[in-house]
mmCIF file of C-alpha atoms in Angstrom:
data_model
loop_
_atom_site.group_PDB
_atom_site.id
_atom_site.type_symbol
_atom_site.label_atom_id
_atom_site.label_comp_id
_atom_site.label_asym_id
_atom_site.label_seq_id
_atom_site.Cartn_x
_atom_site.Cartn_y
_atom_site.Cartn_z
ATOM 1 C CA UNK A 1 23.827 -18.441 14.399
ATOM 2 C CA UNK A 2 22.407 -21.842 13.923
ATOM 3 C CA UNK A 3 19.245 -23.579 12.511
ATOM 4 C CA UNK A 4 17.587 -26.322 12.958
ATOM 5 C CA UNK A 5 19.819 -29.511 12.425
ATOM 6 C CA UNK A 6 22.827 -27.145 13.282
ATOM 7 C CA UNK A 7 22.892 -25.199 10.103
ATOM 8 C CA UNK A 8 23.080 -21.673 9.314
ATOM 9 C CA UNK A 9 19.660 -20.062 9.808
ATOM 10 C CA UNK A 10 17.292 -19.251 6.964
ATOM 11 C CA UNK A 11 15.602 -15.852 7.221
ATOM 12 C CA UNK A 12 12.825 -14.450 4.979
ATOM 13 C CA UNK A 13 12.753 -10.668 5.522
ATOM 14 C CA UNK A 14 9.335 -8.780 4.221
ATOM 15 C CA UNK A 15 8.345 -5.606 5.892
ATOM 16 C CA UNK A 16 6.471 -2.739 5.346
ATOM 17 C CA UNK A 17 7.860 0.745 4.813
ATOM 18 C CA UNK A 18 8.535 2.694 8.280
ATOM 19 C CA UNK A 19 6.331 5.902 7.163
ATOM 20 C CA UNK A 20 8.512 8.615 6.978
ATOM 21 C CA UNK A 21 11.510 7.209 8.319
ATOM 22 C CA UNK A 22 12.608 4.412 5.787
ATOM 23 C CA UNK A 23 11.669 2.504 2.855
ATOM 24 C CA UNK A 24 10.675 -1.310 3.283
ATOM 25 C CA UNK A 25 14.104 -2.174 0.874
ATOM 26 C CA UNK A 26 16.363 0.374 3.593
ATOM 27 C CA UNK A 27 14.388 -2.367 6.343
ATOM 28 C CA UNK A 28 15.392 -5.169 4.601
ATOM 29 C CA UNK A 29 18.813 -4.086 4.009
ATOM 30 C CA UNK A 30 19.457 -3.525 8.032
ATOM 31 C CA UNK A 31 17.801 -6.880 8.749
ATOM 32 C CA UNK A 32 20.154 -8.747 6.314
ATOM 33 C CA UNK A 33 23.051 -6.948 7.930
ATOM 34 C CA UNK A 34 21.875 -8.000 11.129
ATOM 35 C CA UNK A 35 21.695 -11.690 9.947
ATOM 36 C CA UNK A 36 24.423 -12.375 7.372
ATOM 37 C CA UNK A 37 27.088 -11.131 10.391
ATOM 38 C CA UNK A 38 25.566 -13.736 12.706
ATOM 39 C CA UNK A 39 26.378 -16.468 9.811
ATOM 40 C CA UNK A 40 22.688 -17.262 8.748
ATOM 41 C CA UNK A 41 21.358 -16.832 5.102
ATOM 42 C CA UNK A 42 18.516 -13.931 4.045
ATOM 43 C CA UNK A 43 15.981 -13.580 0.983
ATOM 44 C CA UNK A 44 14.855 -9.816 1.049
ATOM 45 C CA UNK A 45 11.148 -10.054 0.090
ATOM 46 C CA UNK A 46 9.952 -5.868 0.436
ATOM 47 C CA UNK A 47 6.530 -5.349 0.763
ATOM 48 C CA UNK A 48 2.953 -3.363 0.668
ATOM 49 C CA UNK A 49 -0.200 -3.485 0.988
ATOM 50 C CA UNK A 50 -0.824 -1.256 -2.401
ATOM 51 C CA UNK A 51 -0.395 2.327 -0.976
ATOM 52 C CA UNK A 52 2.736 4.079 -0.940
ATOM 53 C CA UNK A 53 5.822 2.578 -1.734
ATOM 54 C CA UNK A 54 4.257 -0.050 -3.714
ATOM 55 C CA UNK A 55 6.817 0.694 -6.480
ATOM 56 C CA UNK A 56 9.698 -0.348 -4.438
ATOM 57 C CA UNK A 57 8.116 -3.818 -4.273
ATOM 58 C CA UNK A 58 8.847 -4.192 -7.711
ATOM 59 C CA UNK A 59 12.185 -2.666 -7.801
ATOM 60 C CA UNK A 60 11.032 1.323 -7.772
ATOM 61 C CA UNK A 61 10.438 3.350 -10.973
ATOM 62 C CA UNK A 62 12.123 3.370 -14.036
ATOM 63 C CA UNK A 63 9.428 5.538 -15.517
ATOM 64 C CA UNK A 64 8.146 9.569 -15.077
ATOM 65 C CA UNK A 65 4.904 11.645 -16.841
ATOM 66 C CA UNK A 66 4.334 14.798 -16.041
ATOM 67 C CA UNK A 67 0.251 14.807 -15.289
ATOM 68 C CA UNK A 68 -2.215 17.166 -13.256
ATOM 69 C CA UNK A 69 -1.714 16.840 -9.730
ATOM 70 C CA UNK A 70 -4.155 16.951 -7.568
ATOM 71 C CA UNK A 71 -5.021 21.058 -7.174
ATOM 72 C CA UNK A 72 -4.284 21.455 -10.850
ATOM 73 C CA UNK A 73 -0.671 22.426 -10.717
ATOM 74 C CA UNK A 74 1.360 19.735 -12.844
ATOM 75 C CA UNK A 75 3.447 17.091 -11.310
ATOM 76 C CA UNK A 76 5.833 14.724 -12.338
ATOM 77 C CA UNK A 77 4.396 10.565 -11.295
ATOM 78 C CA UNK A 78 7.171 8.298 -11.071
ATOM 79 C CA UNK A 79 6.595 4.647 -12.182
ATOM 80 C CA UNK A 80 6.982 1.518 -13.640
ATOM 81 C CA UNK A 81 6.766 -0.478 -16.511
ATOM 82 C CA UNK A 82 8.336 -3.743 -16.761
ATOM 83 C CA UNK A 83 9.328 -5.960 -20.253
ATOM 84 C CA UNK A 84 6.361 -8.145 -19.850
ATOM 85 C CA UNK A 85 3.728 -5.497 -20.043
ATOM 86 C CA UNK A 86 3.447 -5.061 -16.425
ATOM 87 C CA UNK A 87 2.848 -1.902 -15.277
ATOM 88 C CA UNK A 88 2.911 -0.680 -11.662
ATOM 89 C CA UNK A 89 1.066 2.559 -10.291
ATOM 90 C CA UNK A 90 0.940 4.318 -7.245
ATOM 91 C CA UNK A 91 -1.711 6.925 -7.000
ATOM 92 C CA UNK A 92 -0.239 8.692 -4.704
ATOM 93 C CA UNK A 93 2.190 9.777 -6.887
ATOM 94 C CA UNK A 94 -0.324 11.736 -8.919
ATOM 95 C CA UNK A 95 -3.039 12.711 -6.551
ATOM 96 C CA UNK A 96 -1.441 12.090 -3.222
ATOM 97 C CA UNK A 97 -2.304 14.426 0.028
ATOM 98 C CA UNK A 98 1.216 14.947 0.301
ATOM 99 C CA UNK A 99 1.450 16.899 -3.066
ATOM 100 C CA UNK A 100 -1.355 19.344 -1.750
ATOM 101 C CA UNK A 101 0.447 19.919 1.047
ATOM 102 C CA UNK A 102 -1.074 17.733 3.709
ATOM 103 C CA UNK A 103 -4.922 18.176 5.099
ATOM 104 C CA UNK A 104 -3.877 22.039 6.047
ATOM 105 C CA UNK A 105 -3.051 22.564 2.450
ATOM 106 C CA UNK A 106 -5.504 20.623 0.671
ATOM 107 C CA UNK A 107 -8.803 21.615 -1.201
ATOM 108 C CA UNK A 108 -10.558 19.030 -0.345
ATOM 109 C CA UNK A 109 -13.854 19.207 -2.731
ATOM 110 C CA UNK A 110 -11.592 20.754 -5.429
ATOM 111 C CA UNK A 111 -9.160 17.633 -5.463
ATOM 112 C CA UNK A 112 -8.812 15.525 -8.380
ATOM 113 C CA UNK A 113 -7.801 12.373 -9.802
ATOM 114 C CA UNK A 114 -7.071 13.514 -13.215
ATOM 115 C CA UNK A 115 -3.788 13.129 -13.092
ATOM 116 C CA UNK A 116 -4.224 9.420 -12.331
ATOM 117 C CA UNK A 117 -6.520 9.032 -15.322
ATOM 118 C CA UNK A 118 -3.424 10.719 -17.490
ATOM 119 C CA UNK A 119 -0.746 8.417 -15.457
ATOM 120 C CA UNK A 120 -2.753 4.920 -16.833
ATOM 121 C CA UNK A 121 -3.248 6.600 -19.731
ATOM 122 C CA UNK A 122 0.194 6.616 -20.695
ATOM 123 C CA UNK A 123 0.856 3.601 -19.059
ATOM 124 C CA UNK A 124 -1.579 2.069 -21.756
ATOM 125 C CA UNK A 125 0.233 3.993 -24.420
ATOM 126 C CA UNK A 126 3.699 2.740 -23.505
ATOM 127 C CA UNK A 127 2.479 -1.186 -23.789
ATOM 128 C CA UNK A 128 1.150 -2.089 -20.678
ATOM 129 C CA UNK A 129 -1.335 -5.153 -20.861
ATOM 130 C CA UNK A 130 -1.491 -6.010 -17.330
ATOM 131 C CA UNK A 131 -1.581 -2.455 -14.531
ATOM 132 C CA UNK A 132 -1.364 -2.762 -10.679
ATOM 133 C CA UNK A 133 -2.782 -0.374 -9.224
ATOM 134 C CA UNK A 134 -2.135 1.264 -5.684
ATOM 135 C CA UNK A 135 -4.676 3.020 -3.702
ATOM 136 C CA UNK A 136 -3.610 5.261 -0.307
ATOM 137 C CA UNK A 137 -2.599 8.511 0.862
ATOM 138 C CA UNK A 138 -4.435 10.587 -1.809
ATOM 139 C CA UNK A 139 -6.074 14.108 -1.373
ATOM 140 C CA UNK A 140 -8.933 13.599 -2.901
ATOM 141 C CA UNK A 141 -12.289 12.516 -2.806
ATOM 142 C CA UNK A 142 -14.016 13.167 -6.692
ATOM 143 C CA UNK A 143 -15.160 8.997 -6.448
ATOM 144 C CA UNK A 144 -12.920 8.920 -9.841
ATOM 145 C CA UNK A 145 -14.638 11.977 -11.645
ATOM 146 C CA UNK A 146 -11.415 13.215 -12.798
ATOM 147 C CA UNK A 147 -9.147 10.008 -13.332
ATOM 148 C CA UNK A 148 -12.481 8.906 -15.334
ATOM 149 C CA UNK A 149 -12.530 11.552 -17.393
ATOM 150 C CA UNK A 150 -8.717 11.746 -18.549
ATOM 151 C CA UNK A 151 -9.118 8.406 -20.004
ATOM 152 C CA UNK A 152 -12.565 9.113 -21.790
ATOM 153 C CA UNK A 153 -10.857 12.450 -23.208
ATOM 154 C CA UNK A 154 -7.705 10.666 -24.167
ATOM 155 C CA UNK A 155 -9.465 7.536 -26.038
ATOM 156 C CA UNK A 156 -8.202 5.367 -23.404
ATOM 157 C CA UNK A 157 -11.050 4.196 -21.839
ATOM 158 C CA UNK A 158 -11.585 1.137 -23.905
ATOM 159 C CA UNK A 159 -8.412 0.059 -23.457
ATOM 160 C CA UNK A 160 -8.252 0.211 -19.633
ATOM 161 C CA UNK A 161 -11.512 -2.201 -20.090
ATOM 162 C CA UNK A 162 -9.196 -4.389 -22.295
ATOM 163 C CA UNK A 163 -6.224 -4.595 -19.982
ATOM 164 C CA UNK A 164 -5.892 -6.576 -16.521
ATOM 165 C CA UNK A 165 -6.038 -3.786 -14.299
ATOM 166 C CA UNK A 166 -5.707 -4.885 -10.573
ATOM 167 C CA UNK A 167 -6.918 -1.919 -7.648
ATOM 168 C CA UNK A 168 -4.756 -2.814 -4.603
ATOM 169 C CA UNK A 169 -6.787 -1.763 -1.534
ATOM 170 C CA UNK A 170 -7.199 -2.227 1.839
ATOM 171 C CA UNK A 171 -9.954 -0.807 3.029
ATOM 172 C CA UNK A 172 -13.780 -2.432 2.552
ATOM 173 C CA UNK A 173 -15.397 1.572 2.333
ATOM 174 C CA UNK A 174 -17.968 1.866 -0.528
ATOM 175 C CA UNK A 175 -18.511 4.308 -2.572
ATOM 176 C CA UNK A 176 -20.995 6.700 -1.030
ATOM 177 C CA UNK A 177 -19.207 6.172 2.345
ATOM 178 C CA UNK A 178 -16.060 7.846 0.965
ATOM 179 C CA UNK A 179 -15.981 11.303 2.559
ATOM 180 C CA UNK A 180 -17.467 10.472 5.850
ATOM 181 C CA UNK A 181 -15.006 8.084 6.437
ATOM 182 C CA UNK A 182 -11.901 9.476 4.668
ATOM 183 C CA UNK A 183 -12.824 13.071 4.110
ATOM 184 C CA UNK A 184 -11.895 14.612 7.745
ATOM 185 C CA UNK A 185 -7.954 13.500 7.114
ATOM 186 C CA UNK A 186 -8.137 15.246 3.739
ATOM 187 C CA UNK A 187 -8.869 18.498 5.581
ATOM 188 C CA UNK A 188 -13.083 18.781 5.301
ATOM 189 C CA UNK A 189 -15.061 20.218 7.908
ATOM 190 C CA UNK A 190 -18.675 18.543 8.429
ATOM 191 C CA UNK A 191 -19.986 20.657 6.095
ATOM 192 C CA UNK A 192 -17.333 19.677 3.457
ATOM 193 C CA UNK A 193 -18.250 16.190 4.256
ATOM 194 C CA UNK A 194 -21.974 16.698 3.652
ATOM 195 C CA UNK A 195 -21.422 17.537 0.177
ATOM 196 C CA UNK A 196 -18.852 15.621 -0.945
ATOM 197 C CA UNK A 197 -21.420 12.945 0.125
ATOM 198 C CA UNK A 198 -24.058 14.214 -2.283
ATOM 199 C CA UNK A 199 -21.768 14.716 -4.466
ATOM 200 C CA UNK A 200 -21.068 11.202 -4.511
ATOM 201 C CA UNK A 201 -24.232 9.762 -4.678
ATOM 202 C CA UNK A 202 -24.707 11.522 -7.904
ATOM 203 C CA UNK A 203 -21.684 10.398 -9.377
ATOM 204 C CA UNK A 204 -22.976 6.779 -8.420
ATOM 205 C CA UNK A 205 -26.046 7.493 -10.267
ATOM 206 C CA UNK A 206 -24.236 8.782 -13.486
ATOM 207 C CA UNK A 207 -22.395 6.076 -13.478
ATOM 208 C CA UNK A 208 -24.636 3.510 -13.100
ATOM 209 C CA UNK A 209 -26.815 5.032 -16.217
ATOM 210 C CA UNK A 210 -23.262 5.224 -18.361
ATOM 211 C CA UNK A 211 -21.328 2.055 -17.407
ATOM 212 C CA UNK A 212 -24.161 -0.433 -16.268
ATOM 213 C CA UNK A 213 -22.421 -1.166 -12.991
ATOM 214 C CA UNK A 214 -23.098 0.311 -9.582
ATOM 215 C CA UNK A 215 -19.881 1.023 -8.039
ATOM 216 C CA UNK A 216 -21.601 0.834 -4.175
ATOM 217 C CA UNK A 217 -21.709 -2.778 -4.689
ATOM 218 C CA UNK A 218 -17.717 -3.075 -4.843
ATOM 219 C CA UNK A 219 -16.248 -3.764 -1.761
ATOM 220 C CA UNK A 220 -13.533 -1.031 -1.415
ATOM 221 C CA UNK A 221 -14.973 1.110 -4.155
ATOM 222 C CA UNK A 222 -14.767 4.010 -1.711
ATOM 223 C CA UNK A 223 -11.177 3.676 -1.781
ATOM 224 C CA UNK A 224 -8.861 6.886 -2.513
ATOM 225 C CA UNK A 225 -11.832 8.980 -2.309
ATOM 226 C CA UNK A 226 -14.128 6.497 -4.597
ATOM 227 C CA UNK A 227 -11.224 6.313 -7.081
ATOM 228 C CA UNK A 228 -11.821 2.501 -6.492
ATOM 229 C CA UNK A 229 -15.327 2.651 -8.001
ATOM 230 C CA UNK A 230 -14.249 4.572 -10.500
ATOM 231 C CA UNK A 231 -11.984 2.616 -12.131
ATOM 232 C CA UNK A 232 -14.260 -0.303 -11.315
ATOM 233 C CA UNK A 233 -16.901 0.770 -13.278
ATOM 234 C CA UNK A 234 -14.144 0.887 -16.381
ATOM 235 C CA UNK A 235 -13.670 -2.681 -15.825
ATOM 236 C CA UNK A 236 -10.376 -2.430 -13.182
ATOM 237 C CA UNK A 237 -10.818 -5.287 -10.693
ATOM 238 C CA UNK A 238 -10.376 -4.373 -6.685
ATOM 239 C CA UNK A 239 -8.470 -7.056 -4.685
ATOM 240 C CA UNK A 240 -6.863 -7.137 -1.282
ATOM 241 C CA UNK A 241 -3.200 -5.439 -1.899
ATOM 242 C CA UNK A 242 -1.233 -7.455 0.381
ATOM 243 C CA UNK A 243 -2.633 -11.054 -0.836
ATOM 244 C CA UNK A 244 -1.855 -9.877 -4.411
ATOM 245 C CA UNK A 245 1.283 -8.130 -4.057
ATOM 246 C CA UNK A 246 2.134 -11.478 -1.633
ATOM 247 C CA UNK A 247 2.543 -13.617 -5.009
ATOM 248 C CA UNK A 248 3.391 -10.883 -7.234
ATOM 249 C CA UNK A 249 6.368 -10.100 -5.078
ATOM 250 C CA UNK A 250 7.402 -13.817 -4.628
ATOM 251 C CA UNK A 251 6.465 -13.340 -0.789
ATOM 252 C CA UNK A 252 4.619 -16.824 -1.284
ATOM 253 C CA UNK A 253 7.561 -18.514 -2.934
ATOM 254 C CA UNK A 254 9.692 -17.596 -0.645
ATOM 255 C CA UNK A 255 7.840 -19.129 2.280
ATOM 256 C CA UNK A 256 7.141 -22.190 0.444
ATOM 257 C CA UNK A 257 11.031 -22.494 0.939
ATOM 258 C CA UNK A 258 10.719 -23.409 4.033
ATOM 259 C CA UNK A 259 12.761 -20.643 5.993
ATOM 260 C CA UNK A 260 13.460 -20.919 10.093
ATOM 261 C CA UNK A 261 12.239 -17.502 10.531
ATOM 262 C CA UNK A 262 10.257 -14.375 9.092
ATOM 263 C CA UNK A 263 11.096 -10.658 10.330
ATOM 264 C CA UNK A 264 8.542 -8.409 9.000
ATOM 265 C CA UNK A 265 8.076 -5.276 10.270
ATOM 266 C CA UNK A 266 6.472 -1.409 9.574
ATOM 267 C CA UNK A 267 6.190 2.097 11.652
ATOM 268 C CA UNK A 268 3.068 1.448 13.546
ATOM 269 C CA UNK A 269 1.353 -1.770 14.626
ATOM 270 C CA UNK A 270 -2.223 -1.514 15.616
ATOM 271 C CA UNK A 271 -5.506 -3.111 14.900
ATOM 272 C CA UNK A 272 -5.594 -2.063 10.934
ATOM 273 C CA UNK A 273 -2.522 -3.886 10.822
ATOM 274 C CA UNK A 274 -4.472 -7.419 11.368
ATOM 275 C CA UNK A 275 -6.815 -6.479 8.452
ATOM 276 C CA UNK A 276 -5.576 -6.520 5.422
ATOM 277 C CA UNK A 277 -2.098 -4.894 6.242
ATOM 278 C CA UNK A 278 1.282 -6.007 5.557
ATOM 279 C CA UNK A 279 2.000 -7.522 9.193
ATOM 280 C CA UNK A 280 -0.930 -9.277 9.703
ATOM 281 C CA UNK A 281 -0.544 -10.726 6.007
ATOM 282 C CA UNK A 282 2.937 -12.469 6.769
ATOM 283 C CA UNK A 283 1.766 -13.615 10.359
ATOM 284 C CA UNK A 284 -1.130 -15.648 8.441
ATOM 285 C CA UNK A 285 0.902 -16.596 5.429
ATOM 286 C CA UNK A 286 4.213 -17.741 7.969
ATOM 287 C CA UNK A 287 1.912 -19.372 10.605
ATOM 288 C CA UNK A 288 -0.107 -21.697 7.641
ATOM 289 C CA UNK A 289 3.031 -22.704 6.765
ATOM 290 C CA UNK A 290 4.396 -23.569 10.402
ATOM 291 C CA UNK A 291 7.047 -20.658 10.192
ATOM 292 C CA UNK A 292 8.782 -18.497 13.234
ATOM 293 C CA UNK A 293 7.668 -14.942 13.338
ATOM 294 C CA UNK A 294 9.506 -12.102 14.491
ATOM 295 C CA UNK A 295 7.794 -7.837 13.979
ATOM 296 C CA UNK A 296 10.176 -5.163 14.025
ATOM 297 C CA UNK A 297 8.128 -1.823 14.614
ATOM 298 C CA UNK A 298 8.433 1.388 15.226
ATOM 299 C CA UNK A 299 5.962 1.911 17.949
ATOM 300 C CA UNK A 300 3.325 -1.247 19.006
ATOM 301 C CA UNK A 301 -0.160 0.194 20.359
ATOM 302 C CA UNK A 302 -1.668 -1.169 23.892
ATOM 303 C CA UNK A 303 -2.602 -5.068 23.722
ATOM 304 C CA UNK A 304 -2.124 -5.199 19.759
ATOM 305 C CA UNK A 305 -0.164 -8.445 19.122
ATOM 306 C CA UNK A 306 -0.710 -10.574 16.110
ATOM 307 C CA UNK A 307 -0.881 -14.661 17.985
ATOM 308 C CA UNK A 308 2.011 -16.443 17.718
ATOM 309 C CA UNK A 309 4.121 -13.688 16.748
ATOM 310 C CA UNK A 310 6.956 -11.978 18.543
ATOM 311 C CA UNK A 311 7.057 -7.659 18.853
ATOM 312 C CA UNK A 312 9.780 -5.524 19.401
ATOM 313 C CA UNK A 313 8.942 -2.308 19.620
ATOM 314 C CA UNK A 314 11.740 0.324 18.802
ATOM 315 C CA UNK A 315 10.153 2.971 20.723
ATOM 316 C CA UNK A 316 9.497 0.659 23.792
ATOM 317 C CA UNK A 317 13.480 -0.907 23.373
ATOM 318 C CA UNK A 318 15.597 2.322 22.236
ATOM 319 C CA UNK A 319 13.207 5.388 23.051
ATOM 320 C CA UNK A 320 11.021 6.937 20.568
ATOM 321 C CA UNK A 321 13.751 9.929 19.532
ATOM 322 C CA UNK A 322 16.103 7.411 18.289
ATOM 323 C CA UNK A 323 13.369 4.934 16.732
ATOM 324 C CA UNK A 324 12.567 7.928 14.333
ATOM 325 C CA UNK A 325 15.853 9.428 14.043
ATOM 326 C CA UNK A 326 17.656 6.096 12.971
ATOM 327 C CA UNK A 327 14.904 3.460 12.240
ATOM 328 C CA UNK A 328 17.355 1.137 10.434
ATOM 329 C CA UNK A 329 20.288 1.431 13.267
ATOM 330 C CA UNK A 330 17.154 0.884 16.090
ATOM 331 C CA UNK A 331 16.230 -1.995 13.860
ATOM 332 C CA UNK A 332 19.947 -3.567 13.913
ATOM 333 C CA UNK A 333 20.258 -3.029 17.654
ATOM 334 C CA UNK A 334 17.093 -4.358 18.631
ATOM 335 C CA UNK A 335 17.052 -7.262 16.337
ATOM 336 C CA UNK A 336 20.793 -7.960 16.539
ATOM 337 C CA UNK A 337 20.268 -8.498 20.151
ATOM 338 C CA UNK A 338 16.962 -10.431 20.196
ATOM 339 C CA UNK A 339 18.822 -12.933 17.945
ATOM 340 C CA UNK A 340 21.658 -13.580 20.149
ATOM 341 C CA UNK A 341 19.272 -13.713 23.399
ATOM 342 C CA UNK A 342 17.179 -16.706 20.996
ATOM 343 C CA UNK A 343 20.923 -18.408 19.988
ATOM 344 C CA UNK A 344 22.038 -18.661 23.227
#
C-alpha cells in the first residue's frame, strides 16, 4: 500500500475506547493489523479524553487499593504509578456509576467520592509528585464532600496542594450546575435534583469560607458530580483531558512525524465529540498539521461529520448486530476495504 513518493504508508492510529465493546489499545491493535498486511508502517497512539479507560493510555494499571466505593461497600481501584512519580487515576474506578449498579441501582444523594479521596491518598503515600486525574462515568454527585474529606482525615490534604495534580475533564458544568445537568443519568428524580442542588450551593459556601476559593468560578468544577471543584479548591488544576493527555501520550509527537494518515476512531460520534472529545481532538491536531483523516465508529449520528475528515460508520457498513458483537473484526473489514478502494 503506497505513500506518497511510492513508499510504504505511514499511519498514526489514536482512537477512543468503543464503550462497552473494546478498549482503545484492542482498536489500535485491529487497525495495525489492517495496515501492516497492506505493507505500510503504524505508531499505536491509544487515547482519552480523561474518563474511562484513561489508564490504558498510559499502559493500564500496575497498581490496586482497596477504598470505599461509592454506596459504602469497599472496592478494589486499579491504577497507576509510574518511576517518575507520575501517577494516573481514574475516578471511575472508585466512585463510578457502574459500581452502584447503573442509574437503577444507584443512590444518588447518598453517593460518595470518598473512595477517590482514599485512592489519591495513597497515591501520595506511594511517591507520586505529579497525579492525572480522570473525571467521567461516576455515580455521584457530593461536589467532592467525600473525596475532600478522606484526604483531610488522612493528613493528605497538604500534600495534594503540594503535588501537580491535573483534573482531566471535558465538560465546562460548574459547580452548582452539577445535578441538574448530570443528576437525571445518576438515577434522581426532580425532586432528587432539587436538593442535591441546595446541597451544593452550601458546599460552595463552606468551601469558599475554608479554602478561600470559590469553586463556581472553575470552568468544569461541576465535573463528576462537583468532584472537579472539589479537588480544585485543594489546589488540583482542571484542564481539557484530550489536549493534555494529547502530549502526555505522545499523540503530538507522533504527528509532528509527519505521518500520511490518522485513523482515530470511538463507539459513538455526535456533536460532544467536536468539543473536547477524543475525535474532534485528532481532527484539529491532524488538520493543523496538514494530515489525512480517517474515523472508524461504531455508529455516526445524522449530519455529524468533523470537516475534512472521512466516517465510516460500522453500523451503517456491517449492520449494527455485528458492529457490537465484533467491533475490532467490523473495524478490519471496514477499514481493510476503505484502504484498498483509496490504493487503487
Amino acid at each position: 500500500m503506497p505513500g506518497p513518493a511510492g513508499r510504504s504508508l505511514r499511519v498514526v492510529v489514536a482512537p477512543d475506547k468503543f464503550r462497552g465493546t473494546a478498549t482503545a489499545g484492542e482498536i489500535c491493535a485491529a487497525v495495525a493489523e489492517v495496515v501492516l498486511a497492506r505493507g505500510g508502517t503504524v505508531r499505536s497512539v491509544p487515547q482519552s479524553d480523561g474518563g474511562e479507560g484513561m489508564l490504558d493510555v498510559f499502559g493500564g494499571a500496575d497498581r490496586t487499593t482497596d477504598v470505599t466505593g461509592p454506596l459504602g461497600v469497599p472496592v478494589t481501584a486499579a491504577w497507576r504509578l509510574d518511576p517518575g512519580g507520575r501517577a494516573v487515576v481514574e475516578t471511575s474506578a472508585a466512585c463510578g456509576l457502574a459500581l452502584a449498579g447503573g442509574a437503577a441501582g444507584n443512590r444518588p444523594e447518598q453517593a460518595t467520592t470518598r473512595g477517590v479521596g482514599e485512592l489519591l491518598a495513597a497515591a501520595l503515600r506511594a511517591g507520586a509528585t505529579r497525579i492525572l486525574v480522570g473525571l467521567g462515568g461516576s455515580a455521584t454527585t457530593d461536589g467532592g464532600a467525600g473525596a475532600v474529606a478522606a484526604l483531610e482525615e488522612q493528613g493528605m490534604a497538604g500534600a495534594l496542594a503540594a503535588a501537580e495534580v491535573l483534573v482531566c475533564c471535558d465538560v465546562d458544568t460548574r459547580f452548582t450546575d452539577a445535578a441538574r445537568v448530570f443528576g437525571p443519568q445518576k438515577g434522581a428524580d426532580p425532586e432528587a435534583v432539587r436538593r442535591l442542588t441546595e446541597r451544593l450551593r452550601a458546599q460552595r459556601q463552606r468551601y469558599l469560607a475554608r479554602y478561600g476559593l470559590d469553586p463556581q468560578l472553575v470552568r468544569g468544577s461541576g465535573a463528576a458530580g462537583g468532584l472537579g471543584g472539589g479537588l480544585a479548591v485543594l489546589g488540583a488544576r482542571l484542564v481539557p483531558g484530550h489536549d493534555l493527555l494529547a502530549v502526555e501520550s505522545g499523540l503530538d509527537a507522533a504527528l509532528d512525524e509527519g505521518p500520511d494518515l490518522v485513523v482515530t476512531g470511538e463507539g459513538r460520534l455526535d456533536a460532544t465529540s467536536l468539543a473536547g472529545k477524543v475525535v474532534g481532538g485528532v481532527a484539529r491536531r491532524a488538520a493543523a498539521r496538514g494530515i489525512e483523516v480517517v474515523a472508524v465508529v461504531g455508529a455516526a449520528a445524522r449530519g455529524v461529520r468533523p470537516p475534512g475528515v472521512t466516517v465510516l460508520s460500522l453500523t451503517e457498513r456491517v449492520g449494527r448486530e455485528r458492529a457490537l458483537s465484533d467491533a475490532t473484526g467490523s473495524v478490519r473489514t471496514v477499514l481493510g476495504e476503505w484502504l484498498d478502494a483509496r490504493a487503487g
